[in-house]
Amino acid sequence: MSGLLTLRGASRAELEELLDFAQSFVGGSVIHRGGAGGTVTTVFFEPSTRTRLSFEKAAHHLGAHVMSFDAPKSSTAKDESFRDTILTLTAMGTDVFVIRHWLADAAELTAAWSGRPVVNAGVGKREHPTQTLTDALTLRQRFGHLDGLRVAIVGDVGNSRVARGHLAALPTLGVELTLVGPTPFFPAVDPWGVRKSTDLDSELGDMDVIYLLRIQKERGSSAGIPSERGYARRYGMNEERLSMLKPTSVIMHPGPINRGLEIDGVVAEGERSLILEQVANGVPVRMAVLSLALGERR
Ligand code: CP
């Protein structure tokens, strides 16, 4: 594996092996401390709390050094180019790059310029592969399996890297995906060919997982809906909708959440919510991914 750019094309056996490896780090990070060494550089040109900090914590647990590049506080503000930034960070001794960027090919460019393994932490309108692995691990822990689970992904699929990652990998693991939302949220040309629905209420009783996506106001999600109140009324997860689920069904969201829009606070913090388990699993998943990437360093 040369870093992790995409989950598309990964076999079921490869994905399961990666999840097993991640599971081996759950609650046992101390025994892996000091194992990998090297330097991990996180390069974030867009905001992040969970992804960035969990990669950095994972690197620390592996005994790696962390360099943390924060675009707004860097020489990017003095017009330093993306290429020169990557060349500079490579010269400082980066072994593995973790990158989030608005450019779709930012991860490939970083790999080409640096010659180092690169982990995609969310680029352009592509995948967010470590979020997908985190969510798959969380589901496997809860249900004991992924095969046959029915998951409704609700919201702005067209703008979502998380949804793209899930579409790339979860069906391979046996998950049945349904996309739910208003029609403008689905891409005009659908490359996925999975089931779609505009009526959340009619789906609730059949689903094992309601996976809510954030309304990405900064990427124009709001243009696809008549009003935030109208969206919350039709697609927001609230207590009434919670009562329409099977007793075993759970709620997930990659975060950050818009309380009162795609999810009510009482649902997010309720006993059906796996949101904070997803966050916690971000660390062992990123330990697994970084451990493999650091293993490739020259
Ligand atoms: N889920 C996710 O990517 O969250 P952050 O933007 O906080 O990293």
GROMACS .gro file of C-alpha atoms and ligand atoms in nm:
model
  306
    1MET     CA    1   0.000   0.000   0.000
    2SER     CA    2   0.141   0.338  -0.097
    3GLY     CA    3  -0.033   0.544   0.169
    4LEU     CA    4  -0.410   0.550   0.127
    5LEU     CA    5  -0.569   0.756  -0.149
    6THR     CA    6  -0.889   0.559  -0.211
    7LEU     CA    7  -1.077   0.249  -0.102
    8ARG     CA    8  -1.219   0.196  -0.450
    9GLY     CA    9  -1.098  -0.131  -0.593
   10ALA     CA   10  -1.003  -0.278  -0.254
   11SER     CA   11  -1.122  -0.635  -0.216
   12ARG     CA   12  -1.339  -0.754   0.068
   13ALA     CA   13  -1.043  -0.950   0.210
   14GLU     CA   14  -0.819  -0.642   0.198
   15LEU     CA   15  -1.079  -0.423   0.370
   16GLU     CA   16  -1.146  -0.686   0.637
   17GLU     CA   17  -0.774  -0.727   0.700
   18LEU     CA   18  -0.742  -0.350   0.746
   19LEU     CA   19  -1.037  -0.347   0.989
   20ASP     CA   20  -0.888  -0.640   1.183
   21PHE     CA   21  -0.558  -0.453   1.203
   22ALA     CA   22  -0.739  -0.139   1.327
   23GLN     CA   23  -0.930  -0.345   1.582
   24SER     CA   24  -0.596  -0.470   1.719
   25PHE     CA   25  -0.516  -0.111   1.819
   26VAL     CA   26  -0.845  -0.052   2.005
   27GLY     CA   27  -0.772   0.005   2.372
   28GLY     CA   28  -0.420  -0.127   2.334
   29SER     CA   29  -0.229   0.160   2.185
   30VAL     CA   30   0.038   0.160   2.455
   31ILE     CA   31   0.176  -0.179   2.347
   32HIS     CA   32   0.236  -0.039   1.998
   33ARG     CA   33   0.407   0.276   2.125
   34GLY     CA   34   0.758   0.321   1.991
   35GLY     CA   35   0.699   0.072   1.714
   36ALA     CA   36   0.701   0.271   1.394
   37GLY     CA   37   0.907   0.589   1.445
   38GLY     CA   38   0.947   0.830   1.155
   39THR     CA   39   0.776   1.164   1.090
   40VAL     CA   40   0.412   1.215   0.998
   41THR     CA   41   0.319   1.557   0.859
   42THR     CA   42  -0.044   1.662   0.865
   43VAL     CA   43  -0.115   1.916   0.589
   44PHE     CA   44  -0.459   2.069   0.626
   45PHE     CA   45  -0.576   2.336   0.385
   46GLU     CA   46  -0.932   2.304   0.518
   47PRO     CA   47  -1.063   2.303   0.875
   48SER     CA   48  -1.075   1.982   1.080
   49THR     CA   49  -1.104   1.875   1.441
   50ARG     CA   50  -1.157   1.497   1.443
   51THR     CA   51  -0.948   1.389   1.146
   52ARG     CA   52  -0.645   1.600   1.211
   53LEU     CA   53  -0.622   1.542   1.584
   54SER     CA   54  -0.689   1.168   1.560
   55PHE     CA   55  -0.414   1.130   1.298
   56GLU     CA   56  -0.179   1.324   1.524
   57LYS     CA   57  -0.275   1.119   1.830
   58ALA     CA   58  -0.237   0.798   1.627
   59ALA     CA   59   0.110   0.903   1.512
   60HIS     CA   60   0.214   0.979   1.872
   61HIS     CA   61   0.088   0.637   1.982
   62LEU     CA   62   0.304   0.479   1.712
   63GLY     CA   63   0.610   0.663   1.839
   64ALA     CA   64   0.629   0.887   1.530
   65HIS     CA   65   0.714   1.258   1.530
   66VAL     CA   66   0.434   1.487   1.415
   67MET     CA   67   0.470   1.804   1.210
   68SER     CA   68   0.145   1.995   1.184
   69PHE     CA   69   0.094   2.231   0.889
   70ASP     CA   70  -0.195   2.472   0.928
   71ALA     CA   71  -0.246   2.660   0.600
   72PRO     CA   72  -0.392   2.990   0.730
   73LYS     CA   73  -0.102   3.031   0.977
   74SER     CA   74   0.167   2.925   0.728
   75SER     CA   75   0.364   3.089   0.447
   76THR     CA   76   0.071   3.002   0.221
   77ALA     CA   77  -0.055   3.338   0.349
   78LYS     CA   78   0.258   3.487   0.186
   79ASP     CA   79   0.168   3.324  -0.147
   80GLU     CA   80   0.395   3.020  -0.114
   81SER     CA   81   0.269   2.766  -0.368
   82PHE     CA   82   0.129   2.425  -0.280
   83ARG     CA   83   0.419   2.257  -0.461
   84ASP     CA   84   0.681   2.462  -0.273
   85THR     CA   85   0.505   2.383   0.054
   86ILE     CA   86   0.523   2.009  -0.012
   87LEU     CA   87   0.888   2.029  -0.128
   88THR     CA   88   0.972   2.223   0.190
   89LEU     CA   89   0.797   1.975   0.421
   90THR     CA   90   0.964   1.684   0.240
   91ALA     CA   91   1.306   1.846   0.285
   92MET     CA   92   1.235   1.873   0.659
   93GLY     CA   93   1.213   1.496   0.679
   94THR     CA   94   0.850   1.399   0.631
   95ASP     CA   95   0.807   1.022   0.597
   96VAL     CA   96   0.428   1.018   0.550
   97PHE     CA   97   0.193   1.299   0.448
   98VAL     CA   98  -0.168   1.324   0.566
   99ILE     CA   99  -0.350   1.573   0.349
  100ARG     CA  100  -0.680   1.759   0.335
  101HIS     CA  101  -0.723   2.001   0.049
  102TRP     CA  102  -0.993   2.145  -0.174
  103LEU     CA  103  -0.805   2.028  -0.488
  104ALA     CA  104  -0.927   1.687  -0.605
  105ASP     CA  105  -0.578   1.571  -0.707
  106ALA     CA  106  -0.395   1.719  -0.407
  107ALA     CA  107  -0.305   1.377  -0.266
  108GLU     CA  108  -0.168   1.246  -0.598
  109LEU     CA  109   0.029   1.568  -0.651
  110THR     CA  110   0.175   1.543  -0.300
  111ALA     CA  111   0.281   1.184  -0.365
  112ALA     CA  112   0.439   1.277  -0.701
  113TRP     CA  113   0.626   1.580  -0.566
  114SER     CA  114   0.744   1.420  -0.242
  115GLY     CA  115   0.792   1.054  -0.335
  116ARG     CA  116   0.641   0.972   0.006
  117PRO     CA  117   0.331   0.772   0.103
  118VAL     CA  118   0.026   0.998   0.128
  119VAL     CA  119  -0.295   0.944   0.323
  120ASN     CA  120  -0.605   1.116   0.188
  121ALA     CA  121  -0.777   1.294   0.478
  122GLY     CA  122  -1.040   1.445   0.244
  123VAL     CA  123  -0.951   1.601  -0.091
  124GLY     CA  124  -1.175   1.780  -0.340
  125LYS     CA  125  -1.497   1.594  -0.404
  126ARG     CA  126  -1.330   1.257  -0.359
  127GLU     CA  127  -1.338   1.014  -0.069
  128HIS     CA  128  -1.261   1.044   0.301
  129PRO     CA  129  -1.133   0.686   0.328
  130THR     CA  130  -1.029   0.680   0.693
  131GLN     CA  131  -1.378   0.804   0.792
  132THR     CA  132  -1.526   0.512   0.601
  133LEU     CA  133  -1.295   0.266   0.777
  134THR     CA  134  -1.378   0.426   1.112
  135ASP     CA  135  -1.749   0.389   1.047
  136ALA     CA  136  -1.714   0.031   0.924
  137LEU     CA  137  -1.519  -0.060   1.237
  138THR     CA  138  -1.781   0.106   1.458
  139LEU     CA  139  -2.062  -0.084   1.284
  140ARG     CA  140  -1.877  -0.414   1.306
  141GLN     CA  141  -1.824  -0.363   1.679
  142ARG     CA  142  -2.195  -0.285   1.731
  143PHE     CA  143  -2.352  -0.552   1.511
  144GLY     CA  144  -2.074  -0.813   1.503
  145HIS     CA  145  -2.089  -0.815   1.123
  146LEU     CA  146  -2.140  -0.588   0.821
  147ASP     CA  147  -2.290  -0.835   0.580
  148GLY     CA  148  -2.655  -0.754   0.505
  149LEU     CA  149  -2.672  -0.437   0.717
  150ARG     CA  150  -2.910  -0.182   0.571
  151VAL     CA  151  -2.768   0.169   0.588
  152ALA     CA  152  -2.949   0.485   0.477
  153ILE     CA  153  -2.711   0.771   0.398
  154VAL     CA  154  -2.921   1.084   0.444
  155GLY     CA  155  -2.831   1.426   0.307
  156ASP     CA  156  -2.611   1.604   0.057
  157VAL     CA  157  -2.448   1.303  -0.107
  158GLY     CA  158  -2.328   1.510  -0.403
  159ASN     CA  159  -2.097   1.724  -0.190
  160SER     CA  160  -1.996   1.451   0.055
  161ARG     CA  161  -1.652   1.289   0.064
  162VAL     CA  162  -1.780   1.065   0.341
  163ALA     CA  163  -2.060   0.932   0.121
  164ARG     CA  164  -1.814   0.874  -0.165
  165GLY     CA  165  -1.590   0.668   0.062
  166HIS     CA  166  -1.887   0.468   0.189
  167LEU     CA  167  -2.007   0.407  -0.167
  168ALA     CA  168  -1.657   0.292  -0.263
  169ALA     CA  169  -1.617   0.036   0.015
  170LEU     CA  170  -1.928  -0.052   0.216
  171PRO     CA  171  -2.107  -0.249  -0.061
  172THR     CA  172  -1.788  -0.456  -0.101
  173LEU     CA  173  -1.824  -0.543   0.268
  174GLY     CA  174  -2.183  -0.657   0.214
  175VAL     CA  175  -2.363  -0.342   0.332
  176GLU     CA  176  -2.685  -0.248   0.148
  177LEU     CA  177  -2.679   0.129   0.094
  178THR     CA  178  -2.976   0.354   0.023
  179LEU     CA  179  -2.924   0.723  -0.048
  180VAL     CA  180  -3.194   0.947   0.097
  181GLY     CA  181  -3.255   1.318   0.041
  182PRO     CA  182  -3.413   1.576  -0.186
  183THR     CA  183  -3.344   1.515  -0.557
  184PRO     CA  184  -3.102   1.813  -0.595
  185PHE     CA  185  -2.869   1.638  -0.350
  186PHE     CA  186  -2.816   1.346  -0.588
  187PRO     CA  187  -2.564   1.398  -0.872
  188ALA     CA  188  -2.726   1.440  -1.215
  189VAL     CA  189  -2.508   1.158  -1.347
  190ASP     CA  190  -2.510   0.878  -1.093
  191PRO     CA  191  -2.191   0.669  -1.099
  192TRP     CA  192  -2.296   0.441  -0.811
  193GLY     CA  193  -2.620   0.273  -0.913
  194VAL     CA  194  -2.748   0.224  -0.558
  195ARG     CA  195  -3.109   0.262  -0.443
  196LYS     CA  196  -3.233   0.617  -0.381
  197SER     CA  197  -3.529   0.762  -0.195
  198THR     CA  198  -3.664   1.111  -0.136
  199ASP     CA  199  -3.889   0.995   0.150
  200LEU     CA  200  -3.699   0.935   0.474
  201ASP     CA  201  -4.005   0.840   0.678
  202SER     CA  202  -4.086   0.549   0.449
  203GLU     CA  203  -3.731   0.411   0.492
  204LEU     CA  204  -3.692   0.435   0.868
  205GLY     CA  205  -3.856   0.106   0.964
  206ASP     CA  206  -3.634  -0.099   0.730
  207MET     CA  207  -3.294   0.042   0.818
  208ASP     CA  208  -3.032  -0.080   1.066
  209VAL     CA  209  -2.842   0.247   1.044
  210ILE     CA  210  -2.946   0.603   0.973
  211TYR     CA  211  -2.624   0.774   0.866
  212LEU     CA  212  -2.675   1.150   0.859
  213LEU     CA  213  -2.457   1.382   0.655
  214ARG     CA  214  -2.380   1.738   0.751
  215ILE     CA  215  -2.551   2.011   0.552
  216GLN     CA  216  -2.235   2.169   0.413
  217LYS     CA  217  -2.330   2.533   0.404
  218GLU     CA  218  -1.976   2.629   0.298
  219ARG     CA  219  -2.008   2.408  -0.014
  220GLY     CA  220  -2.354   2.526  -0.115
  221SER     CA  221  -2.570   2.246   0.029
  222SER     CA  222  -2.828   2.509   0.121
  223ALA     CA  223  -2.888   2.582  -0.250
  224GLY     CA  224  -3.038   2.232  -0.284
  225ILE     CA  225  -3.309   2.289  -0.023
  226PRO     CA  226  -3.592   2.541  -0.004
  227SER     CA  227  -3.508   2.631   0.358
  228GLU     CA  228  -3.320   2.486   0.656
  229ARG     CA  229  -3.647   2.460   0.850
  230GLY     CA  230  -3.809   2.274   0.563
  231TYR     CA  231  -3.513   2.035   0.540
  232ALA     CA  232  -3.518   1.968   0.914
  233ARG     CA  233  -3.893   1.898   0.897
  234ARG     CA  234  -3.853   1.644   0.614
  235TYR     CA  235  -3.509   1.492   0.676
  236GLY     CA  236  -3.394   1.596   1.024
  237MET     CA  237  -3.348   1.314   1.274
  238ASN     CA  238  -3.564   1.394   1.574
  239GLU     CA  239  -3.728   1.201   1.858
  240GLU     CA  240  -4.041   1.130   1.655
  241ARG     CA  241  -3.837   0.968   1.376
  242LEU     CA  242  -3.629   0.781   1.633
  243SER     CA  243  -3.949   0.612   1.752
  244MET     CA  244  -4.010   0.485   1.395
  245LEU     CA  245  -3.685   0.282   1.390
  246LYS     CA  246  -3.638  -0.084   1.477
  247PRO     CA  247  -3.528  -0.124   1.843
  248THR     CA  248  -3.178  -0.229   1.733
  249SER     CA  249  -3.120   0.050   1.481
  250VAL     CA  250  -2.856   0.314   1.540
  251ILE     CA  251  -2.776   0.671   1.439
  252MET     CA  252  -2.442   0.778   1.292
  253HIS     CA  253  -2.292   1.105   1.173
  254PRO     CA  254  -1.929   1.180   1.077
  255GLY     CA  255  -1.939   1.520   1.251
  256PRO     CA  256  -1.933   1.806   1.293
  257ILE     CA  257  -2.311   1.813   1.342
  258ASN     CA  258  -2.559   2.092   1.279
  259ARG     CA  259  -2.786   2.057   1.580
  260GLY     CA  260  -3.149   2.120   1.493
  261LEU     CA  261  -3.083   2.083   1.119
  262GLU     CA  262  -2.988   1.728   1.012
  263ILE     CA  263  -2.999   1.601   1.372
  264ASP     CA  264  -3.152   1.714   1.700
  265GLY     CA  265  -2.920   1.742   1.998
  266VAL     CA  266  -3.126   1.494   2.199
  267VAL     CA  267  -3.080   1.232   1.924
  268ALA     CA  268  -2.709   1.304   1.884
  269GLU     CA  269  -2.654   1.253   2.254
  270GLY     CA  270  -2.907   0.971   2.294
  271GLU     CA  271  -2.837   0.604   2.356
  272ARG     CA  272  -2.891   0.507   1.990
  273SER     CA  273  -2.620   0.746   1.874
  274LEU     CA  274  -2.276   0.605   1.783
  275ILE     CA  275  -2.131   0.947   1.705
  276LEU     CA  276  -1.873   0.954   1.983
  277GLU     CA  277  -1.783   0.587   1.923
  278GLN     CA  278  -1.709   0.687   1.564
  279VAL     CA  279  -1.481   0.962   1.694
  280ALA     CA  280  -1.303   0.726   1.934
  281ASN     CA  281  -1.247   0.465   1.662
  282GLY     CA  282  -1.079   0.729   1.447
  283VAL     CA  283  -0.759   0.682   1.647
  284PRO     CA  284  -0.709   0.303   1.606
  285VAL     CA  285  -0.809   0.320   1.241
  286ARG     CA  286  -0.555   0.594   1.174
  287MET     CA  287  -0.294   0.403   1.374
  288ALA     CA  288  -0.345   0.108   1.140
  289VAL     CA  289  -0.324   0.322   0.826
  290LEU     CA  290  -0.020   0.518   0.947
  291SER     CA  291   0.154   0.205   1.069
  292LEU     CA  292   0.131   0.055   0.719
  293ALA     CA  293   0.236   0.380   0.552
  294LEU     CA  294   0.531   0.432   0.788
  295GLY     CA  295   0.638   0.076   0.717
  296GLU     CA  296   0.704   0.184   0.356
  297ARG     CA  297   0.939   0.467   0.440
  298ARG     CA  298   1.285   0.464   0.294
  299CP      N1  299  -1.555   1.382   1.015
  299CP      C1  300  -1.460   1.474   0.990
  299CP      O1  301  -1.387   1.467   0.891
  299CP      O2  302  -1.452   1.572   1.085
  299CP      P1  303  -1.345   1.691   1.084
  299CP      O3  304  -1.377   1.779   0.969
  299CP      O4  305  -1.362   1.757   1.218
  299CP      O5  306  -1.209   1.629   1.068
   0.00000   0.00000   0.00000
